[in-house]
Amino acid sequence: DLKNINKFQYKLVIFDRIGKINLKFIKKIKREKKKIICIDDNYKFKSNCDLSINPLIFKKSIIRNNHYSGFKYNILPSNLEKLKIKKIKKIKKIFIFFGGYDSKKLTSKIESYLKNYDHEYEIYLFKTQSNKLNYKKNFYKLMNSCDIVICAGGLTMFDAINLRKIVIATDQYLHQKTNIKKLQRLRIVKYFNENSLNNLISIIKNLEKDNQIEKIIERVEKFNKLQRWKFILRKIKKLCI
């Protein structure tokens, strides 16, 4: 990795991956007088980086010198989109995406299941490998136009929350399940797994009872007010100088 990195002229290197950064590796880069940002590393040596951010992989929220962990430090692509937030009154349009790598093949399973309900809802199923349903260029605009997002528990889930959507999420990986459960305790997302896939429409219909949509959106808005992504961007910009 270091040989490949050193092929380029750079002042700053960013490691954005779930893994464990090696202390020797950090020291070698530091000897070159380069700066390091580490995102979602789960090893103790991340504190040796110039900036360490853990918005997705963390046991508890931490603010310590150059290290920040917690959902509030998530840098989301949807933050860079200038979108007018849609007010949700009733669930009519459903956005579905299970990430760049759908390890559980949920896309095909949910597509088969929802064929029986396409007369009730306007369904946008984003398929990574599909030419017919390729909405990549307008991904966030399309998400923003919908009322509810069914997705995996990665960045898409947080983008949907950022856009004030009703979210029903499932896990593709262990850390996603952990994060969904944390958000579920805050009552801002609903959880489903493969075994409860056939109950999705029941979950959606129940959301429209007893002003649940309005209550969830209120909690989502409170959650979004705590976000500090601009603070993290300022930290990154300082390291680039």
JSON list of N, CA and C in Angstrom, two decimals, residues 43-76:
[
{"chain": "A", "resi": 43, "resn": "TYR", "atom": "N", "xyz": [-9.08, 0.21, 15.54]},
{"chain": "A", "resi": 43, "resn": "TYR", "atom": "CA", "xyz": [-7.89, -0.22, 16.28]},
{"chain": "A", "resi": 43, "resn": "TYR", "atom": "C", "xyz": [-7.38, 0.93, 17.13]},
{"chain": "A", "resi": 44, "resn": "LYS", "atom": "N", "xyz": [-6.67, 0.59, 18.21]},
{"chain": "A", "resi": 44, "resn": "LYS", "atom": "CA", "xyz": [-6.22, 1.61, 19.16]},
{"chain": "A", "resi": 44, "resn": "LYS", "atom": "C", "xyz": [-5.22, 2.60, 18.57]},
{"chain": "A", "resi": 45, "resn": "PHE", "atom": "N", "xyz": [-4.51, 2.20, 17.51]},
{"chain": "A", "resi": 45, "resn": "PHE", "atom": "CA", "xyz": [-3.47, 3.06, 16.95]},
{"chain": "A", "resi": 45, "resn": "PHE", "atom": "C", "xyz": [-4.03, 4.21, 16.11]},
{"chain": "A", "resi": 46, "resn": "LYS", "atom": "N", "xyz": [-5.34, 4.25, 15.92]},
{"chain": "A", "resi": 46, "resn": "LYS", "atom": "CA", "xyz": [-5.92, 5.35, 15.14]},
{"chain": "A", "resi": 46, "resn": "LYS", "atom": "C", "xyz": [-5.67, 6.70, 15.79]},
{"chain": "A", "resi": 47, "resn": "SER", "atom": "N", "xyz": [-5.43, 6.70, 17.11]},
{"chain": "A", "resi": 47, "resn": "SER", "atom": "CA", "xyz": [-5.15, 7.96, 17.82]},
{"chain": "A", "resi": 47, "resn": "SER", "atom": "C", "xyz": [-3.82, 8.58, 17.40]},
{"chain": "A", "resi": 48, "resn": "ASN", "atom": "N", "xyz": [-2.98, 7.81, 16.71]},
{"chain": "A", "resi": 48, "resn": "ASN", "atom": "CA", "xyz": [-1.71, 8.33, 16.21]},
{"chain": "A", "resi": 48, "resn": "ASN", "atom": "C", "xyz": [-1.87, 9.11, 14.90]},
{"chain": "A", "resi": 49, "resn": "CYS", "atom": "N", "xyz": [-3.05, 9.07, 14.32]},
{"chain": "A", "resi": 49, "resn": "CYS", "atom": "CA", "xyz": [-3.33, 9.83, 13.10]},
{"chain": "A", "resi": 49, "resn": "CYS", "atom": "C", "xyz": [-3.58, 11.29, 13.46]},
{"chain": "A", "resi": 50, "resn": "ASP", "atom": "N", "xyz": [-3.49, 12.17, 12.48]},
{"chain": "A", "resi": 50, "resn": "ASP", "atom": "CA", "xyz": [-3.72, 13.59, 12.71]},
{"chain": "A", "resi": 50, "resn": "ASP", "atom": "C", "xyz": [-5.19, 13.86, 13.01]},
{"chain": "A", "resi": 51, "resn": "LEU", "atom": "N", "xyz": [-6.06, 13.05, 12.42]},
{"chain": "A", "resi": 51, "resn": "LEU", "atom": "CA", "xyz": [-7.49, 13.15, 12.68]},
{"chain": "A", "resi": 51, "resn": "LEU", "atom": "C", "xyz": [-8.10, 11.77, 12.53]},
{"chain": "A", "resi": 52, "resn": "SER", "atom": "N", "xyz": [-8.86, 11.37, 13.53]},
{"chain": "A", "resi": 52, "resn": "SER", "atom": "CA", "xyz": [-9.53, 10.08, 13.51]},
{"chain": "A", "resi": 52, "resn": "SER", "atom": "C", "xyz": [-11.02, 10.30, 13.74]},
{"chain": "A", "resi": 53, "resn": "ILE", "atom": "N", "xyz": [-11.84, 9.75, 12.84]},
{"chain": "A", "resi": 53, "resn": "ILE", "atom": "CA", "xyz": [-13.30, 9.93, 12.92]},
{"chain": "A", "resi": 53, "resn": "ILE", "atom": "C", "xyz": [-13.97, 8.55, 12.88]},
{"chain": "A", "resi": 54, "resn": "ASN", "atom": "N", "xyz": [-14.84, 8.30, 13.81]},
{"chain": "A", "resi": 54, "resn": "ASN", "atom": "CA", "xyz": [-15.58, 7.03, 13.83]},
{"chain": "A", "resi": 54, "resn": "ASN", "atom": "C", "xyz": [-17.09, 7.29, 13.90]},
{"chain": "A", "resi": 55, "resn": "PRO", "atom": "N", "xyz": [-17.72, 7.64, 12.77]},
{"chain": "A", "resi": 55, "resn": "PRO", "atom": "CA", "xyz": [-19.16, 7.89, 12.77]},
{"chain": "A", "resi": 55, "resn": "PRO", "atom": "C", "xyz": [-20.01, 6.62, 12.69]},
{"chain": "A", "resi": 56, "resn": "LEU", "atom": "N", "xyz": [-19.41, 5.52, 12.22]},
{"chain": "A", "resi": 56, "resn": "LEU", "atom": "CA", "xyz": [-20.19, 4.29, 12.03]},
{"chain": "A", "resi": 56, "resn": "LEU", "atom": "C", "xyz": [-19.74, 3.16, 12.95]},
{"chain": "A", "resi": 57, "resn": "ILE", "atom": "N", "xyz": [-18.46, 3.12, 13.29]},
{"chain": "A", "resi": 57, "resn": "ILE", "atom": "CA", "xyz": [-17.92, 2.05, 14.14]},
{"chain": "A", "resi": 57, "resn": "ILE", "atom": "C", "xyz": [-17.49, 2.66, 15.47]},
{"chain": "A", "resi": 58, "resn": "PHE", "atom": "N", "xyz": [-18.32, 2.50, 16.50]},
{"chain": "A", "resi": 58, "resn": "PHE", "atom": "CA", "xyz": [-17.97, 3.04, 17.82]},
{"chain": "A", "resi": 58, "resn": "PHE", "atom": "C", "xyz": [-18.83, 2.39, 18.89]},
{"chain": "A", "resi": 59, "resn": "LYS", "atom": "N", "xyz": [-18.27, 2.30, 20.09]},
{"chain": "A", "resi": 59, "resn": "LYS", "atom": "CA", "xyz": [-19.02, 1.76, 21.23]},
{"chain": "A", "resi": 59, "resn": "LYS", "atom": "C", "xyz": [-19.74, 2.88, 21.97]},
{"chain": "A", "resi": 60, "resn": "LYS", "atom": "N", "xyz": [-19.09, 4.04, 22.05]},
{"chain": "A", "resi": 60, "resn": "LYS", "atom": "CA", "xyz": [-19.71, 5.20, 22.69]},
{"chain": "A", "resi": 60, "resn": "LYS", "atom": "C", "xyz": [-19.15, 6.48, 22.06]},
{"chain": "A", "resi": 61, "resn": "SER", "atom": "N", "xyz": [-19.89, 7.56, 22.19]},
{"chain": "A", "resi": 61, "resn": "SER", "atom": "CA", "xyz": [-19.46, 8.84, 21.63]},
{"chain": "A", "resi": 61, "resn": "SER", "atom": "C", "xyz": [-18.25, 9.37, 22.39]},
{"chain": "A", "resi": 62, "resn": "ILE", "atom": "N", "xyz": [-17.24, 9.81, 21.65]},
{"chain": "A", "resi": 62, "resn": "ILE", "atom": "CA", "xyz": [-15.99, 10.28, 22.26]},
{"chain": "A", "resi": 62, "resn": "ILE", "atom": "C", "xyz": [-15.53, 11.56, 21.56]},
{"chain": "A", "resi": 63, "resn": "ILE", "atom": "N", "xyz": [-15.08, 12.52, 22.37]},
{"chain": "A", "resi": 63, "resn": "ILE", "atom": "CA", "xyz": [-14.38, 13.69, 21.85]},
{"chain": "A", "resi": 63, "resn": "ILE", "atom": "C", "xyz": [-13.06, 13.75, 22.60]},
{"chain": "A", "resi": 64, "resn": "ARG", "atom": "N", "xyz": [-11.94, 13.51, 21.89]},
{"chain": "A", "resi": 64, "resn": "ARG", "atom": "CA", "xyz": [-10.66, 13.48, 22.58]},
{"chain": "A", "resi": 64, "resn": "ARG", "atom": "C", "xyz": [-9.57, 13.97, 21.63]},
{"chain": "A", "resi": 65, "resn": "ASN", "atom": "N", "xyz": [-9.09, 15.16, 21.84]},
{"chain": "A", "resi": 65, "resn": "ASN", "atom": "CA", "xyz": [-8.02, 15.74, 21.02]},
{"chain": "A", "resi": 65, "resn": "ASN", "atom": "C", "xyz": [-8.33, 15.63, 19.53]},
{"chain": "A", "resi": 66, "resn": "ASN", "atom": "N", "xyz": [-7.71, 14.66, 18.88]},
{"chain": "A", "resi": 66, "resn": "ASN", "atom": "CA", "xyz": [-7.87, 14.53, 17.43]},
{"chain": "A", "resi": 66, "resn": "ASN", "atom": "C", "xyz": [-8.81, 13.38, 17.06]},
{"chain": "A", "resi": 67, "resn": "HIS", "atom": "N", "xyz": [-9.56, 12.87, 18.03]},
{"chain": "A", "resi": 67, "resn": "HIS", "atom": "CA", "xyz": [-10.46, 11.74, 17.77]},
{"chain": "A", "resi": 67, "resn": "HIS", "atom": "C", "xyz": [-11.90, 12.08, 18.11]},
{"chain": "A", "resi": 68, "resn": "TYR", "atom": "N", "xyz": [-12.81, 11.75, 17.15]},
{"chain": "A", "resi": 68, "resn": "TYR", "atom": "CA", "xyz": [-14.24, 12.02, 17.33]},
{"chain": "A", "resi": 68, "resn": "TYR", "atom": "C", "xyz": [-15.04, 10.78, 16.90]},
{"chain": "A", "resi": 69, "resn": "SER", "atom": "N", "xyz": [-15.89, 10.31, 17.78]},
{"chain": "A", "resi": 69, "resn": "SER", "atom": "CA", "xyz": [-16.72, 9.17, 17.42]},
{"chain": "A", "resi": 69, "resn": "SER", "atom": "C", "xyz": [-18.18, 9.45, 17.77]},
{"chain": "A", "resi": 70, "resn": "GLY", "atom": "N", "xyz": [-19.08, 8.95, 16.94]},
{"chain": "A", "resi": 70, "resn": "GLY", "atom": "CA", "xyz": [-20.51, 9.15, 17.14]},
{"chain": "A", "resi": 70, "resn": "GLY", "atom": "C", "xyz": [-21.20, 9.48, 15.83]},
{"chain": "A", "resi": 71, "resn": "PHE", "atom": "N", "xyz": [-22.50, 9.23, 15.77]},
{"chain": "A", "resi": 71, "resn": "PHE", "atom": "CA", "xyz": [-23.27, 9.49, 14.55]},
{"chain": "A", "resi": 71, "resn": "PHE", "atom": "C", "xyz": [-23.19, 10.94, 14.09]},
{"chain": "A", "resi": 72, "resn": "LYS", "atom": "N", "xyz": [-23.01, 11.85, 15.04]},
{"chain": "A", "resi": 72, "resn": "LYS", "atom": "CA", "xyz": [-23.06, 13.28, 14.70]},
{"chain": "A", "resi": 72, "resn": "LYS", "atom": "C", "xyz": [-21.90, 13.72, 13.80]},
{"chain": "A", "resi": 73, "resn": "TYR", "atom": "N", "xyz": [-20.86, 12.87, 13.69]},
{"chain": "A", "resi": 73, "resn": "TYR", "atom": "CA", "xyz": [-19.69, 13.24, 12.89]},
{"chain": "A", "resi": 73, "resn": "TYR", "atom": "C", "xyz": [-19.71, 12.62, 11.48]},
{"chain": "A", "resi": 74, "resn": "ASN", "atom": "N", "xyz": [-20.85, 12.08, 11.10]},
{"chain": "A", "resi": 74, "resn": "ASN", "atom": "CA", "xyz": [-21.01, 11.50, 9.77]},
{"chain": "A", "resi": 74, "resn": "ASN", "atom": "C", "xyz": [-20.93, 12.57, 8.69]},
{"chain": "A", "resi": 75, "resn": "ILE", "atom": "N", "xyz": [-20.11, 12.33, 7.67]},
{"chain": "A", "resi": 75, "resn": "ILE", "atom": "CA", "xyz": [-20.03, 13.23, 6.51]},
{"chain": "A", "resi": 75, "resn": "ILE", "atom": "C", "xyz": [-20.85, 12.58, 5.40]},
{"chain": "A", "resi": 76, "resn": "LEU", "atom": "N", "xyz": [-22.01, 13.14, 5.11]},
{"chain": "A", "resi": 76, "resn": "LEU", "atom": "CA", "xyz": [-22.96, 12.51, 4.21]},
{"chain": "A", "resi": 76, "resn": "LEU", "atom": "C", "xyz": [-23.00, 13.20, 2.85]}
]
